């Protein structure tokens, strides 16, 4: 059976990692990558750059499947815009799951989310749309990961936590049991979050403390 083609939106370092997951999952053939005009006719890990996001409407009519491969940190709004654009033109954003990840059958993963190698999604976890659970991360029971969230590499989200929409939790961070991370937060790498955090803020350290409010 011929595998459906999928288009990647964003061609930086994060895209390389998603390409690896897609190839290992082996459900889709990668048609190409959309990025800035300067990259057209170049390639990334053997995948060609075929245009900019201006051709999303044209591609959606022919190939249907897309995945957001633009990195999150610094670009959460742009990721959200691309996601909305694909849906506007009736494209589909499938869930992409590495075969080396464990995803409980009692969990729910929203459209367009990518679950990377060696990650663990335990029972009764909900992951929202267009989110990233990066390599080696653990999301324990009954936790809720919002929309457009990036849980970075080797992060531990303990049970009954809530990570707000558009938040980034840095590599190696640990979020303690029953803690809520506010919307649009950045949690620094290696932080230990023991208390709830406010929206639109940066926290870092062990234990994590407030560092800055977004304007």
mmCIF file of C-alpha atoms in Angstrom:
data_model
loop_
_atom_site.group_PDB
_atom_site.id
_atom_site.type_symbol
_atom_site.label_atom_id
_atom_site.label_comp_id
_atom_site.label_asym_id
_atom_site.label_seq_id
_atom_site.Cartn_x
_atom_site.Cartn_y
_atom_site.Cartn_z
ATOM 1 C CA UNK A 1 0.000 0.000 0.000
ATOM 2 C CA UNK A 2 1.297 3.459 -0.922
ATOM 3 C CA UNK A 3 1.959 5.655 2.095
ATOM 4 C CA UNK A 4 0.359 9.134 2.095
ATOM 5 C CA UNK A 5 2.606 12.146 1.615
ATOM 6 C CA UNK A 6 3.172 14.676 4.387
ATOM 7 C CA UNK A 7 4.476 18.265 4.211
ATOM 8 C CA UNK A 8 6.741 19.753 6.901
ATOM 9 C CA UNK A 9 6.349 23.385 7.963
ATOM 10 C CA UNK A 10 9.671 24.828 9.132
ATOM 11 C CA UNK A 11 13.158 23.669 8.233
ATOM 12 C CA UNK A 12 15.547 24.237 11.146
ATOM 13 C CA UNK A 13 17.124 21.954 13.725
ATOM 14 C CA UNK A 14 13.804 20.849 15.201
ATOM 15 C CA UNK A 15 12.729 19.723 11.740
ATOM 16 C CA UNK A 16 15.654 17.277 11.634
ATOM 17 C CA UNK A 17 14.377 15.565 14.779
ATOM 18 C CA UNK A 18 10.823 15.347 13.409
ATOM 19 C CA UNK A 19 12.098 13.878 10.137
ATOM 20 C CA UNK A 20 13.795 11.153 12.144
ATOM 21 C CA UNK A 21 10.577 10.316 14.013
ATOM 22 C CA UNK A 22 8.497 10.273 10.813
ATOM 23 C CA UNK A 23 10.951 7.974 9.097
ATOM 24 C CA UNK A 24 11.035 5.587 12.030
ATOM 25 C CA UNK A 25 7.239 5.595 12.404
ATOM 26 C CA UNK A 26 7.054 4.750 8.679
ATOM 27 C CA UNK A 27 3.432 5.856 8.123
ATOM 28 C CA UNK A 28 4.124 8.747 5.721
ATOM 29 C CA UNK A 29 6.384 9.673 2.831
ATOM 30 C CA UNK A 30 7.800 13.176 3.311
ATOM 31 C CA UNK A 31 6.998 15.323 0.277
ATOM 32 C CA UNK A 32 9.108 18.325 1.290
ATOM 33 C CA UNK A 33 9.605 21.284 3.596
ATOM 34 C CA UNK A 34 8.122 24.794 3.478
ATOM 35 C CA UNK A 35 10.340 27.598 4.751
ATOM 36 C CA UNK A 36 11.817 30.942 3.630
ATOM 37 C CA UNK A 37 12.375 31.596 -0.114
ATOM 38 C CA UNK A 38 16.157 31.489 0.285
ATOM 39 C CA UNK A 39 16.059 27.767 1.118
ATOM 40 C CA UNK A 40 14.094 26.652 -1.951
ATOM 41 C CA UNK A 41 16.065 24.076 -3.982
ATOM 42 C CA UNK A 42 18.164 23.167 -0.928
ATOM 43 C CA UNK A 43 17.536 20.086 1.217
ATOM 44 C CA UNK A 44 17.656 18.936 4.825
ATOM 45 C CA UNK A 45 18.579 15.315 5.591
ATOM 46 C CA UNK A 46 17.723 14.548 1.990
ATOM 47 C CA UNK A 47 14.284 16.232 2.168
ATOM 48 C CA UNK A 48 13.867 19.087 -0.350
ATOM 49 C CA UNK A 49 12.653 22.594 0.420
ATOM 50 C CA UNK A 50 9.747 22.999 -1.996
ATOM 51 C CA UNK A 51 8.347 26.447 -1.246
ATOM 52 C CA UNK A 52 7.013 28.830 1.383
ATOM 53 C CA UNK A 53 3.856 28.690 3.474
ATOM 54 C CA UNK A 54 2.107 30.647 0.711
ATOM 55 C CA UNK A 55 1.555 27.336 -1.106
ATOM 56 C CA UNK A 56 -0.237 25.655 1.836
ATOM 57 C CA UNK A 57 -3.655 26.085 0.104
ATOM 58 C CA UNK A 58 -2.369 24.445 -3.097
ATOM 59 C CA UNK A 59 -0.694 21.564 -1.270
ATOM 60 C CA UNK A 60 -3.705 20.979 0.993
ATOM 61 C CA UNK A 61 -5.820 20.224 -2.073
ATOM 62 C CA UNK A 62 -3.385 17.552 -3.284
ATOM 63 C CA UNK A 63 -1.647 15.966 -0.295
ATOM 64 C CA UNK A 64 -3.713 16.821 2.796
ATOM 65 C CA UNK A 65 -1.220 15.945 5.579
ATOM 66 C CA UNK A 66 1.027 18.458 7.362
ATOM 67 C CA UNK A 67 3.127 18.656 10.524
ATOM 68 C CA UNK A 68 4.554 21.790 12.173
ATOM 69 C CA UNK A 69 8.344 21.367 12.323
ATOM 70 C CA UNK A 70 9.240 24.918 13.345
ATOM 71 C CA UNK A 71 10.812 24.965 16.797
ATOM 72 C CA UNK A 72 8.804 26.318 19.732
ATOM 73 C CA UNK A 73 11.170 28.509 21.772
ATOM 74 C CA UNK A 74 10.793 32.033 20.428
ATOM 75 C CA UNK A 75 8.167 30.960 17.878
ATOM 76 C CA UNK A 76 5.047 29.693 19.734
ATOM 77 C CA UNK A 77 2.792 32.252 18.054
ATOM 78 C CA UNK A 78 4.144 31.372 14.616
ATOM 79 C CA UNK A 79 3.587 27.662 15.241
ATOM 80 C CA UNK A 80 -0.005 28.443 16.194
ATOM 81 C CA UNK A 81 -0.495 30.551 13.048
ATOM 82 C CA UNK A 82 0.768 27.728 10.811
ATOM 83 C CA UNK A 83 -1.510 25.240 12.555
ATOM 84 C CA UNK A 84 -4.519 27.509 12.023
ATOM 85 C CA UNK A 85 -3.580 28.045 8.376
ATOM 86 C CA UNK A 86 -3.497 24.307 7.654
ATOM 87 C CA UNK A 87 -6.954 23.825 9.190
ATOM 88 C CA UNK A 88 -8.309 26.815 7.261
ATOM 89 C CA UNK A 89 -7.524 25.043 3.993
ATOM 90 C CA UNK A 90 -8.860 21.680 5.202
ATOM 91 C CA UNK A 91 -5.450 20.114 5.700
ATOM 92 C CA UNK A 92 -4.957 17.465 8.360
ATOM 93 C CA UNK A 93 -2.359 17.415 11.144
ATOM 94 C CA UNK A 94 -1.877 13.827 12.300
ATOM 95 C CA UNK A 95 -0.348 12.808 15.600
ATOM 96 C CA UNK A 96 3.231 11.638 15.068
ATOM 97 C CA UNK A 97 4.537 9.110 17.626
ATOM 98 C CA UNK A 98 7.968 7.512 17.693
ATOM 99 C CA UNK A 99 7.798 3.705 17.923
ATOM 100 C CA UNK A 100 10.242 3.915 20.848
ATOM 101 C CA UNK A 101 7.833 6.075 22.897
ATOM 102 C CA UNK A 102 5.325 4.598 25.344
ATOM 103 C CA UNK A 103 1.861 6.136 25.083
ATOM 104 C CA UNK A 104 -0.809 4.711 27.389
ATOM 105 C CA UNK A 105 -3.983 3.576 25.671
ATOM 106 C CA UNK A 106 -5.831 5.598 28.307
ATOM 107 C CA UNK A 107 -4.191 8.869 27.271
ATOM 108 C CA UNK A 108 -5.391 11.403 24.681
ATOM 109 C CA UNK A 109 -3.078 13.132 22.205
ATOM 110 C CA UNK A 110 -4.348 16.151 20.250
ATOM 111 C CA UNK A 111 -3.952 16.620 16.515
ATOM 112 C CA UNK A 112 -0.584 17.776 15.217
ATOM 113 C CA UNK A 113 1.336 16.812 18.358
ATOM 114 C CA UNK A 114 4.637 14.960 18.089
ATOM 115 C CA UNK A 115 5.817 12.429 20.672
ATOM 116 C CA UNK A 116 9.556 11.860 20.372
ATOM 117 C CA UNK A 117 11.845 8.896 20.970
ATOM 118 C CA UNK A 118 11.854 7.219 24.409
ATOM 119 C CA UNK A 119 9.154 9.473 25.854
ATOM 120 C CA UNK A 120 6.551 8.138 28.298
ATOM 121 C CA UNK A 121 2.922 9.281 28.346
ATOM 122 C CA UNK A 122 1.258 7.543 31.267
ATOM 123 C CA UNK A 123 -2.373 6.726 32.059
ATOM 124 C CA UNK A 124 -5.090 9.394 31.859
ATOM 125 C CA UNK A 125 -2.760 12.044 30.431
ATOM 126 C CA UNK A 126 -4.147 14.607 27.987
ATOM 127 C CA UNK A 127 -1.833 16.325 25.501
ATOM 128 C CA UNK A 128 -3.374 19.207 23.564
ATOM 129 C CA UNK A 129 -3.029 20.085 19.893
ATOM 130 C CA UNK A 130 0.217 21.095 18.167
ATOM 131 C CA UNK A 131 2.361 20.196 21.178
ATOM 132 C CA UNK A 132 5.807 18.627 21.477
ATOM 133 C CA UNK A 133 6.797 15.932 23.967
ATOM 134 C CA UNK A 134 10.496 15.795 23.258
ATOM 135 C CA UNK A 135 13.067 13.022 23.547
ATOM 136 C CA UNK A 136 13.116 11.050 26.796
ATOM 137 C CA UNK A 137 10.471 13.097 28.608
ATOM 138 C CA UNK A 138 7.978 11.673 31.099
ATOM 139 C CA UNK A 139 4.416 12.912 31.577
ATOM 140 C CA UNK A 140 2.900 11.034 34.503
ATOM 141 C CA UNK A 141 -0.673 10.057 35.285
ATOM 142 C CA UNK A 142 -3.603 12.488 35.104
ATOM 143 C CA UNK A 143 -1.522 15.429 33.870
ATOM 144 C CA UNK A 144 -2.820 17.881 31.289
ATOM 145 C CA UNK A 145 -0.488 19.380 28.702
ATOM 146 C CA UNK A 146 -2.118 22.316 26.930
ATOM 147 C CA UNK A 147 -2.134 23.387 23.293
ATOM 148 C CA UNK A 148 1.041 24.604 21.539
ATOM 149 C CA UNK A 149 3.248 23.429 24.419
ATOM 150 C CA UNK A 150 6.849 22.177 24.233
ATOM 151 C CA UNK A 151 7.987 19.726 26.905
ATOM 152 C CA UNK A 152 11.701 19.636 26.186
ATOM 153 C CA UNK A 153 14.198 16.779 26.353
ATOM 154 C CA UNK A 154 14.464 14.650 29.525
ATOM 155 C CA UNK A 155 11.824 16.666 31.351
ATOM 156 C CA UNK A 156 9.673 15.100 34.083
ATOM 157 C CA UNK A 157 6.078 16.235 34.528
ATOM 158 C CA UNK A 158 4.794 14.413 37.596
ATOM 159 C CA UNK A 159 1.238 13.279 38.251
ATOM 160 C CA UNK A 160 -1.789 15.593 38.212
ATOM 161 C CA UNK A 161 0.096 18.568 36.784
ATOM 162 C CA UNK A 162 -1.301 21.143 34.391
ATOM 163 C CA UNK A 163 0.924 22.873 31.817
ATOM 164 C CA UNK A 164 -0.771 25.918 30.269
ATOM 165 C CA UNK A 165 -1.108 26.670 26.569
ATOM 166 C CA UNK A 166 1.974 27.909 24.667
ATOM 167 C CA UNK A 167 4.373 27.141 27.515
ATOM 168 C CA UNK A 168 7.932 25.853 27.143
ATOM 169 C CA UNK A 169 9.431 23.595 29.817
ATOM 170 C CA UNK A 170 13.202 23.382 29.370
ATOM 171 C CA UNK A 171 15.434 20.328 29.208
ATOM 172 C CA UNK A 172 15.836 18.332 32.395
ATOM 173 C CA UNK A 173 13.260 20.322 34.343
ATOM 174 C CA UNK A 174 11.162 18.574 36.990
ATOM 175 C CA UNK A 175 7.620 19.697 37.773
ATOM 176 C CA UNK A 176 6.447 18.403 41.145
ATOM 177 C CA UNK A 177 3.196 16.524 41.712
ATOM 178 C CA UNK A 178 -0.041 18.544 41.389
ATOM 179 C CA UNK A 179 1.619 21.769 40.186
ATOM 180 C CA UNK A 180 0.107 24.092 37.582
ATOM 181 C CA UNK A 181 2.318 25.875 35.055
ATOM 182 C CA UNK A 182 0.670 29.048 33.786
ATOM 183 C CA UNK A 183 -0.040 29.868 30.152
ATOM 184 C CA UNK A 184 2.792 31.205 27.979
ATOM 185 C CA UNK A 185 5.497 30.343 30.516
ATOM 186 C CA UNK A 186 9.161 29.591 29.988
ATOM 187 C CA UNK A 187 10.596 27.201 32.589
ATOM 188 C CA UNK A 188 14.385 27.199 32.466
ATOM 189 C CA UNK A 189 16.409 24.068 31.788
ATOM 190 C CA UNK A 190 17.139 22.049 34.922
ATOM 191 C CA UNK A 191 14.566 23.881 37.012
ATOM 192 C CA UNK A 192 12.627 22.209 39.825
ATOM 193 C CA UNK A 193 9.109 23.616 39.962
ATOM 194 C CA UNK A 194 7.498 23.077 43.367
ATOM 195 C CA UNK A 195 4.731 25.700 43.251
ATOM 196 C CA UNK A 196 2.170 26.982 40.750
ATOM 197 C CA UNK A 197 3.391 29.647 38.323
ATOM 198 C CA UNK A 198 1.671 32.729 36.913
ATOM 199 C CA UNK A 199 0.851 33.323 33.244
ATOM 200 C CA UNK A 200 3.226 35.068 30.803
ATOM 201 C CA UNK A 201 6.311 34.588 32.958
ATOM 202 C CA UNK A 202 9.784 33.083 33.094
ATOM 203 C CA UNK A 203 10.810 30.857 36.009
ATOM 204 C CA UNK A 204 14.173 29.193 36.612
ATOM 205 C CA UNK A 205 16.286 27.555 39.308
ATOM 206 C CA UNK A 206 16.045 24.754 41.825
ATOM 207 C CA UNK A 207 13.629 25.495 43.362
ATOM 208 C CA UNK A 208 12.254 27.592 40.488
ATOM 209 C CA UNK A 209 11.621 31.256 41.198
ATOM 210 C CA UNK A 210 10.023 34.055 39.195
ATOM 211 C CA UNK A 211 12.501 35.858 36.933
ATOM 212 C CA UNK A 212 10.596 37.997 34.440
ATOM 213 C CA UNK A 213 7.137 38.946 33.212
ATOM 214 C CA UNK A 214 6.435 39.129 29.484
ATOM 215 C CA UNK A 215 5.204 42.565 28.416
#
